[in-house]
Amino acid sequence: MMKHRIRFTINGEVREMEVKSNQRLLDLIRNDLDLTGTKEGCAGGECGACTVLVDGKAINSCLMLAVEADGKEILTIEGLAEGMVLDPIQESFVEHGALQCGFCIPGMIMSAKALLKKNPHPSEMEIREAISGNLCRCTGYEKIIEAILNVTQKQA
Amino acid sequence: MAGNVIGKSVVRKDALEKVTGAAKYVGDLKFSPMLHAKILRSPYAHARIVSIDTSEAKKLPGVKAVVTGEDFHQYVGLYLVDRTLYAYEKVRYIGEAVAGVAATSPEIAEEAVKLIKVEYEPLPVVLDPEEAMKPDAPLIHEKLHEYKCVPFIFPVPHTNISNHFKIRKGNVEEGFKQSDYIFEDEYYVPHMQHCPIEPHGTIAHMDQKGKITVYNSCQSPNATRKLLSAALNYPVNKIRVIAPYVGGGFGGKAGATIETLVVPLAMKTPGYYVKLIYNREEEFRDTFVRQGMKAYVKTGVTREGKIMAQELKMIWDGGAYTEYGANITRAAGYTSGGPYEIAHMKTDSYCVYTNKPVGGPFRGFGMGELHWALEQQLDQIACKLGIDPVQIRMINACRDGSINACGEKLKDIGLTKCIEKAAEMIGWDKPKEQTPGKVRGRGIACMVKGPAMPPNAGSSAVLKINEDGSANLLITATEIGQGSMTALAQIAAEELGMSVDKIEVALPDTEYTPYEWQTVASRITYSAGNAVIRAARDAKRQLKELAAVGFGVTPEEMDVANDKVFLTANPEKYYTIAELSLGLVLPNGGGVGGPIIGRGSWVPEGLGGLDPETGQGTKAVAHWTFGCQAVEIDVDVETGKIDLVNVAAVYDIGRVINPCMAEGQTQGGIVQGQGVAFHEQMVFDENGKLKNPSFVDYKLINAVEMPRMSIHFVETPLEDGPYGARGFGEHVMVPTAPAIANALYDALGIRVKSLPMTAEKVLKAIKDKNSR
């Protein structure tokens, strides 16, 4: 298998690594970088558990090859909090009890992060659409939507 | 204020780890040296295994072990011991595990699986349970009569019927004679998948002493340990099951599934950690699935709408093995009156083997299937008799003093309050709003469920008091998202008069955390909660005794609150809990008592068996929880698509321990019920092959589709519930689908009696009605 040398930024840190041609970005993140907050739920781009930001856009990291990360800026759930200080989205999820088993939550929060970056005051429907690619089997989404709405209202 | 936390929306204990990505699930764990497992699965739904040749696979560099049913064909099963660890002599569904490989990389394991040669001799396939029940049907389990089972499961030897549960209450023929009208109909529910977002995963390890450690995405560490021990004839204390955070269970991770494949591989590779995480296809097909069910209902009613008699036949599509599923058919049987009192009942609930994936526990444990039938049947009766659907439910609802299907006299029942409140919340008597281009309908459905478990299913808890006055709570309830860590910490805090922040709750590790039967049956707050109360009271007793020694009084003169143990008559005289944590220190420096450890054990009392011929007995389950949902839908008559607009859900949960979590649990249940109503079904081809094992073809509800929800809890205390609390985690998804079906009738006068209510089915029903 051919290997490629890539250079990218992950959670603010510049890294250079060798990756295989067929390696997924998700494998690079979870297996090589040990950032296991990003989850694998379906490997088919359907559940959104593996959502990370690439150059500010939410993508399913199971559908992107690691080589494509060359020159890109990647943000994972581990890059949101600064030390023990949570990102306002994370804080709002905690406050609103917007989680149950938690497996979808990193992906959900990353989708919310991407949304709020480009649209700091989304409507409820815009929030629903932004997280419609993130499946949650526990919460029924209501508290998650409340949590994201509340971040925007706090900032308003 | 310490203590005083019951009924408060305390922040979840697991919240910070889960929002930061720090929470570890089995798939996130890495060990060294590690092996990766892959499973060879049957391409046939029913076939004899003629031969298996693993020699080429074993030769592949990097392969450390290959196992098959030749090595591991021990039987395993919770209620009916009918399943082997690996397929042996026969395969019984497409996907059944035939061989397992452990290798140094997932790629090598995958390659090795392809090198295993299996010769099969196909056998006749039986996919329809009604066909499978016929006397001349090919037998899926020839040795059913030899299988071990618990005393309350009744297999019919030399048939495909693995359980026949009966209710004979009153005299059903007499009941029909007393009826003014008789209604008969059929209802159908297809197979479904739990679809936890985290697939099943196991890492198993055996050390050179023979100790087996299993890191497991499971709901039942103790049950898993017991099942492995029984199957392998291995001492319980040589098996250790650790359950980190579990990414959703819904029943699918109860009992034992994936671990029975991984542990044999670990036993062949001492010193290695063998890891297997299911892919989504395996997750759909090769774990437990929700059984399909066909119900034939005959109901006799008076012209005033009182149900006089009910005859119900339920045929469950149990799949290839029914070790767990057999008990679901029992639960649906003893609950077959639903939330109503019916004087004359005849119920036959059959669990039937078919060549389909393994049926097993699924949130609701048979109740979703049962109520899909009963709640539409009652609605049809109401509409035909011209009685309001709310009114007919009020007429028949179980109340204090009602006698249920098993002859149990009920008490402390708040169902009628739930019905009235749900109707009020949805605006039952108000004019409907209209969405342009759509037709609005309203519907209502009720439900009841009890925790289905063996009569002696127990819980225990250990509470360690630390030297700074904090505490560690040890329990083996798994945190599957339901919030058990938080609710149980609240209960401990309440009893100890301690701040809930000072209580740290352990994740299960059977080596250190005490016995818990299983995290199933909506029973943890109820059962483990009672054990925690007892553990806390035990610790409190010890604290009081020590303080009493210190003050030279009797323990009865002491009280505990606000992190202090004080004289009731003079609260200024106290020890802090911290001061007493390691025992009382006397003025001379000597000690009394030693470190404080509270222990609590609990089992519900007064449960017993039911008569095998009549299903009559004292008490089938520990308690009953009732509820009601009312919905509003919009139907697009051009496309047949239904939108779920509003849902009002009211449950009598005895006592709300944590309002935010109770509400969240209910919202999640409603939306799962919505998925059942609109999308979810496992589709099989004529050979028994699952056609839709992915989220592309098996749709879950997403954030755009979910409805507006309003939720209310009635609190009729349960006598033996912690602070009166009842279980309700599963219940909240049960009535959603029938309520929507009833709303569809309200909107358009059509009924879809087989789930799911897809746009195609609805459109067809609209066209059929228009052409009549």
Short mmCIF file of C-alpha atoms in Angstrom, two decimals, chain B residues 160-405:
data_model
loop_
_atom_site.label_atom_id
_atom_site.label_comp_id
_atom_site.label_asym_id
_atom_site.label_seq_id
_atom_site.Cartn_x
_atom_site.Cartn_y
_atom_site.Cartn_z
CA ASN B 160 -41.11 -24.93 16.27
CA ILE B 161 -43.01 -23.46 19.21
CA SER B 162 -40.51 -22.50 21.89
CA ASN B 163 -43.05 -21.05 24.28
CA HIS B 164 -46.81 -21.22 24.61
CA PHE B 165 -48.14 -18.87 27.23
CA LYS B 166 -51.82 -19.00 28.16
CA ILE B 167 -54.29 -16.78 29.96
CA ARG B 168 -57.64 -18.26 30.89
CA LYS B 169 -59.51 -15.73 32.99
CA GLY B 170 -63.23 -15.96 33.64
CA ASN B 171 -65.14 -17.62 30.82
CA VAL B 172 -64.48 -16.04 27.47
CA GLU B 173 -67.45 -17.69 25.71
CA GLU B 174 -69.77 -16.46 28.44
CA GLY B 175 -68.21 -13.00 28.07
CA PHE B 176 -68.96 -12.95 24.35
CA LYS B 177 -72.56 -13.99 25.09
CA GLN B 178 -72.91 -11.03 27.45
CA SER B 179 -71.61 -8.68 24.74
CA ASP B 180 -73.79 -6.60 22.44
CA TYR B 181 -71.15 -6.46 19.72
CA ILE B 182 -68.16 -8.53 18.75
CA PHE B 183 -65.22 -7.15 16.81
CA GLU B 184 -62.49 -9.18 15.15
CA ASP B 185 -59.35 -7.99 13.47
CA GLU B 186 -55.64 -8.66 12.78
CA TYR B 187 -52.58 -6.52 13.35
CA TYR B 188 -48.96 -6.94 12.36
CA VAL B 189 -45.61 -5.64 13.54
CA PRO B 190 -42.41 -6.36 11.57
CA HIS B 191 -38.90 -7.01 12.90
CA MET B 192 -37.01 -3.96 14.06
CA GLN B 193 -33.53 -3.06 15.19
CA HIS B 194 -32.50 -1.20 18.34
CA CYS B 195 -29.94 0.83 16.39
CA PRO B 196 -27.82 2.08 19.24
CA ILE B 197 -25.42 4.54 17.63
CA GLU B 198 -22.57 2.65 19.30
CA PRO B 199 -22.39 -0.84 17.77
CA HIS B 200 -21.77 -3.84 20.03
CA GLY B 201 -18.13 -4.25 20.99
CA THR B 202 -16.06 -6.55 23.17
CA ILE B 203 -12.42 -6.84 24.14
CA ALA B 204 -11.62 -10.15 25.83
CA HIS B 205 -8.43 -11.27 27.51
CA MET B 206 -7.34 -14.44 29.25
CA ASP B 207 -4.23 -14.35 31.36
CA GLN B 208 -1.89 -17.24 32.12
CA LYS B 209 -3.81 -18.01 35.32
CA GLY B 210 -6.90 -18.55 33.22
CA LYS B 211 -8.62 -15.39 34.39
CA ILE B 212 -10.90 -14.00 31.70
CA THR B 213 -11.52 -10.27 31.53
CA VAL B 214 -14.18 -8.87 29.21
CA TYR B 215 -14.46 -5.16 28.40
CA ASN B 216 -17.95 -5.04 27.14
CA SER B 217 -20.52 -2.75 25.62
CA CYS B 218 -23.30 -4.46 27.53
CA GLN B 219 -26.32 -3.86 29.72
CA SER B 220 -25.75 -6.80 32.01
CA PRO B 221 -22.24 -7.42 33.35
CA ASN B 222 -23.41 -9.95 35.93
CA ALA B 223 -25.75 -11.78 33.57
CA THR B 224 -23.04 -11.87 30.91
CA ARG B 225 -20.63 -13.31 33.45
CA LYS B 226 -23.13 -15.92 34.54
CA LEU B 227 -24.03 -16.89 30.97
CA LEU B 228 -20.36 -17.25 30.02
CA SER B 229 -19.67 -19.21 33.18
CA ALA B 230 -22.58 -21.58 32.58
CA ALA B 231 -21.74 -22.08 28.91
CA LEU B 232 -18.02 -22.63 29.41
CA ASN B 233 -18.40 -24.47 32.71
CA TYR B 234 -15.99 -21.91 34.11
CA PRO B 235 -15.93 -20.50 37.66
CA VAL B 236 -17.81 -17.21 37.99
CA ASN B 237 -14.95 -15.62 39.90
CA LYS B 238 -12.54 -16.38 37.05
CA ILE B 239 -14.57 -14.15 34.75
CA ARG B 240 -14.49 -10.40 35.11
CA VAL B 241 -16.81 -8.17 33.09
CA ILE B 242 -16.12 -4.45 32.86
CA ALA B 243 -18.68 -2.17 31.24
CA PRO B 244 -17.45 1.30 30.42
CA TYR B 245 -19.94 3.85 29.07
CA VAL B 246 -22.41 2.15 26.78
CA GLY B 247 -23.53 4.03 23.68
CA GLY B 248 -27.17 3.03 23.85
CA GLY B 249 -28.72 -0.34 24.60
CA PHE B 250 -32.53 -0.40 24.26
CA GLY B 251 -32.39 -4.09 25.17
CA GLY B 252 -30.03 -5.10 22.40
CA LYS B 253 -27.05 -5.27 24.73
CA ALA B 254 -28.81 -7.30 27.44
CA GLY B 255 -27.98 -10.94 28.12
CA ALA B 256 -25.05 -12.04 25.98
CA THR B 257 -24.49 -11.66 22.25
CA ILE B 258 -21.12 -10.62 20.78
CA GLU B 259 -19.10 -11.66 23.84
CA THR B 260 -19.87 -15.32 23.30
CA LEU B 261 -17.88 -15.07 20.06
CA VAL B 262 -14.91 -13.14 21.39
CA VAL B 263 -14.25 -14.97 24.65
CA PRO B 264 -13.55 -18.30 22.85
CA LEU B 265 -10.94 -16.50 20.71
CA ALA B 266 -9.34 -15.03 23.83
CA MET B 267 -9.23 -18.50 25.41
CA LYS B 268 -7.20 -19.69 22.44
CA THR B 269 -4.75 -16.75 22.67
CA PRO B 270 -3.74 -16.29 26.32
CA GLY B 271 -2.08 -12.96 27.00
CA TYR B 272 -3.66 -11.17 24.05
CA TYR B 273 -6.50 -8.70 24.12
CA VAL B 274 -8.96 -9.74 21.40
CA LYS B 275 -11.13 -6.90 20.09
CA LEU B 276 -14.28 -7.13 18.03
CA ILE B 277 -16.45 -4.16 17.17
CA TYR B 278 -19.46 -4.93 15.00
CA ASN B 279 -19.92 -3.05 11.75
CA ARG B 280 -23.37 -1.62 11.11
CA GLU B 281 -24.48 -4.56 9.00
CA GLU B 282 -23.62 -6.99 11.81
CA GLU B 283 -25.27 -4.62 14.25
CA PHE B 284 -28.51 -4.83 12.27
CA ARG B 285 -28.52 -8.57 11.74
CA ASP B 286 -26.32 -10.37 14.23
CA THR B 287 -27.34 -8.93 17.58
CA PHE B 288 -30.80 -9.23 19.06
CA VAL B 289 -33.63 -7.87 16.94
CA ARG B 290 -37.18 -7.01 17.94
CA GLN B 291 -39.42 -9.94 17.03
CA GLY B 292 -42.17 -9.57 14.49
CA MET B 293 -45.71 -10.30 15.72
CA LYS B 294 -49.09 -11.05 14.25
CA ALA B 295 -52.09 -10.55 16.53
CA TYR B 296 -55.61 -11.89 16.08
CA VAL B 297 -57.98 -10.05 18.37
CA LYS B 298 -61.64 -10.76 19.10
CA THR B 299 -63.35 -8.35 21.46
CA GLY B 300 -66.83 -8.39 22.92
CA VAL B 301 -68.31 -5.11 24.15
CA THR B 302 -71.57 -3.75 25.49
CA ARG B 303 -73.29 -0.99 23.58
CA GLU B 304 -72.04 1.40 26.27
CA GLY B 305 -68.46 0.49 25.33
CA LYS B 306 -67.51 -1.77 28.22
CA ILE B 307 -65.20 -4.59 27.15
CA MET B 308 -66.72 -7.88 28.30
CA ALA B 309 -64.41 -10.41 26.73
CA GLN B 310 -61.22 -10.64 24.74
CA GLU B 311 -59.72 -13.52 22.84
CA LEU B 312 -56.20 -12.84 21.67
CA LYS B 313 -53.77 -14.96 19.71
CA MET B 314 -50.25 -13.60 19.33
CA ILE B 315 -47.81 -15.30 17.00
CA TRP B 316 -44.27 -14.12 17.52
CA ASP B 317 -41.64 -14.43 14.83
CA GLY B 318 -38.91 -15.45 17.26
CA GLY B 319 -36.12 -16.06 14.79
CA ALA B 320 -33.43 -18.72 14.87
CA TYR B 321 -32.93 -18.74 18.64
CA THR B 322 -35.37 -17.61 21.29
CA GLU B 323 -33.25 -17.94 24.43
CA TYR B 324 -34.32 -14.45 25.52
CA GLY B 325 -37.25 -13.83 23.21
CA ALA B 326 -39.34 -16.63 24.70
CA ASN B 327 -39.83 -14.49 27.80
CA ILE B 328 -41.07 -11.54 25.75
CA THR B 329 -43.95 -13.66 24.52
CA ARG B 330 -44.71 -14.47 28.16
CA ALA B 331 -44.61 -10.79 29.17
CA ALA B 332 -46.99 -9.84 26.38
CA GLY B 333 -49.19 -12.73 27.49
CA TYR B 334 -49.54 -11.74 31.11
CA THR B 335 -50.06 -8.12 30.07
CA SER B 336 -52.56 -9.04 27.36
CA GLY B 337 -55.45 -7.13 28.90
CA GLY B 338 -53.42 -4.01 28.25
CA PRO B 339 -54.28 -1.07 30.45
CA TYR B 340 -57.90 -2.20 30.74
CA GLU B 341 -59.87 -4.42 33.04
CA ILE B 342 -61.45 -7.30 31.13
CA ALA B 343 -63.48 -9.87 33.03
CA HIS B 344 -63.25 -12.72 30.53
CA MET B 345 -60.01 -13.39 28.73
CA LYS B 346 -58.42 -16.06 26.64
CA THR B 347 -54.88 -15.44 25.43
CA ASP B 348 -52.48 -17.67 23.57
CA SER B 349 -49.02 -16.25 22.98
CA TYR B 350 -46.76 -18.40 20.83
CA CYS B 351 -43.05 -17.91 20.38
CA VAL B 352 -42.11 -19.54 17.08
CA TYR B 353 -38.74 -20.37 15.60
CA THR B 354 -38.08 -19.10 12.08
CA ASN B 355 -34.91 -18.85 9.99
CA LYS B 356 -34.46 -15.17 10.75
CA PRO B 357 -32.11 -13.21 13.03
CA VAL B 358 -32.35 -13.82 16.75
CA GLY B 359 -35.31 -12.17 18.45
CA GLY B 360 -34.60 -10.64 21.79
CA PRO B 361 -35.30 -7.86 24.25
CA PHE B 362 -36.17 -4.47 22.80
CA ARG B 363 -37.34 -1.38 24.70
CA GLY B 364 -40.92 -2.23 25.63
CA PHE B 365 -40.35 -6.00 25.82
CA GLY B 366 -43.40 -6.94 23.77
CA MET B 367 -45.55 -4.02 24.84
CA GLY B 368 -45.09 -2.00 21.65
CA GLU B 369 -46.30 -4.97 19.64
CA LEU B 370 -49.21 -5.80 22.00
CA HIS B 371 -50.49 -2.24 22.28
CA TRP B 372 -50.26 -1.71 18.51
CA ALA B 373 -53.05 -4.28 18.33
CA LEU B 374 -55.11 -3.51 21.46
CA GLU B 375 -55.11 0.25 21.14
CA GLN B 376 -56.27 0.24 17.52
CA GLN B 377 -58.86 -2.43 18.29
CA LEU B 378 -60.38 -0.32 21.07
CA ASP B 379 -60.32 2.75 18.83
CA GLN B 380 -62.19 0.89 16.11
CA ILE B 381 -64.79 -0.16 18.66
CA ALA B 382 -65.19 3.41 19.89
CA CYS B 383 -65.64 4.72 16.36
CA LYS B 384 -68.18 2.04 15.42
CA LEU B 385 -70.19 2.56 18.61
CA GLY B 386 -70.01 6.34 18.31
CA ILE B 387 -68.20 6.69 21.62
CA ASP B 388 -65.41 9.22 22.01
CA PRO B 389 -61.98 7.46 22.02
CA VAL B 390 -61.06 9.22 25.27
CA GLN B 391 -64.35 8.21 26.84
CA ILE B 392 -64.05 4.53 25.92
CA ARG B 393 -60.62 4.46 27.55
CA MET B 394 -62.00 6.07 30.69
CA ILE B 395 -64.77 3.45 30.77
CA ASN B 396 -62.37 0.51 30.59
CA ALA B 397 -59.23 1.86 32.28
CA CYS B 398 -57.65 -0.09 35.11
CA ARG B 399 -58.24 1.57 38.44
CA ASP B 400 -57.60 0.74 42.07
CA GLY B 401 -59.28 -2.61 42.69
CA SER B 402 -59.27 -3.72 39.05
CA ILE B 403 -58.34 -7.34 38.45
CA ASN B 404 -55.75 -7.78 35.69
CA ALA B 405 -55.20 -10.67 33.27
#
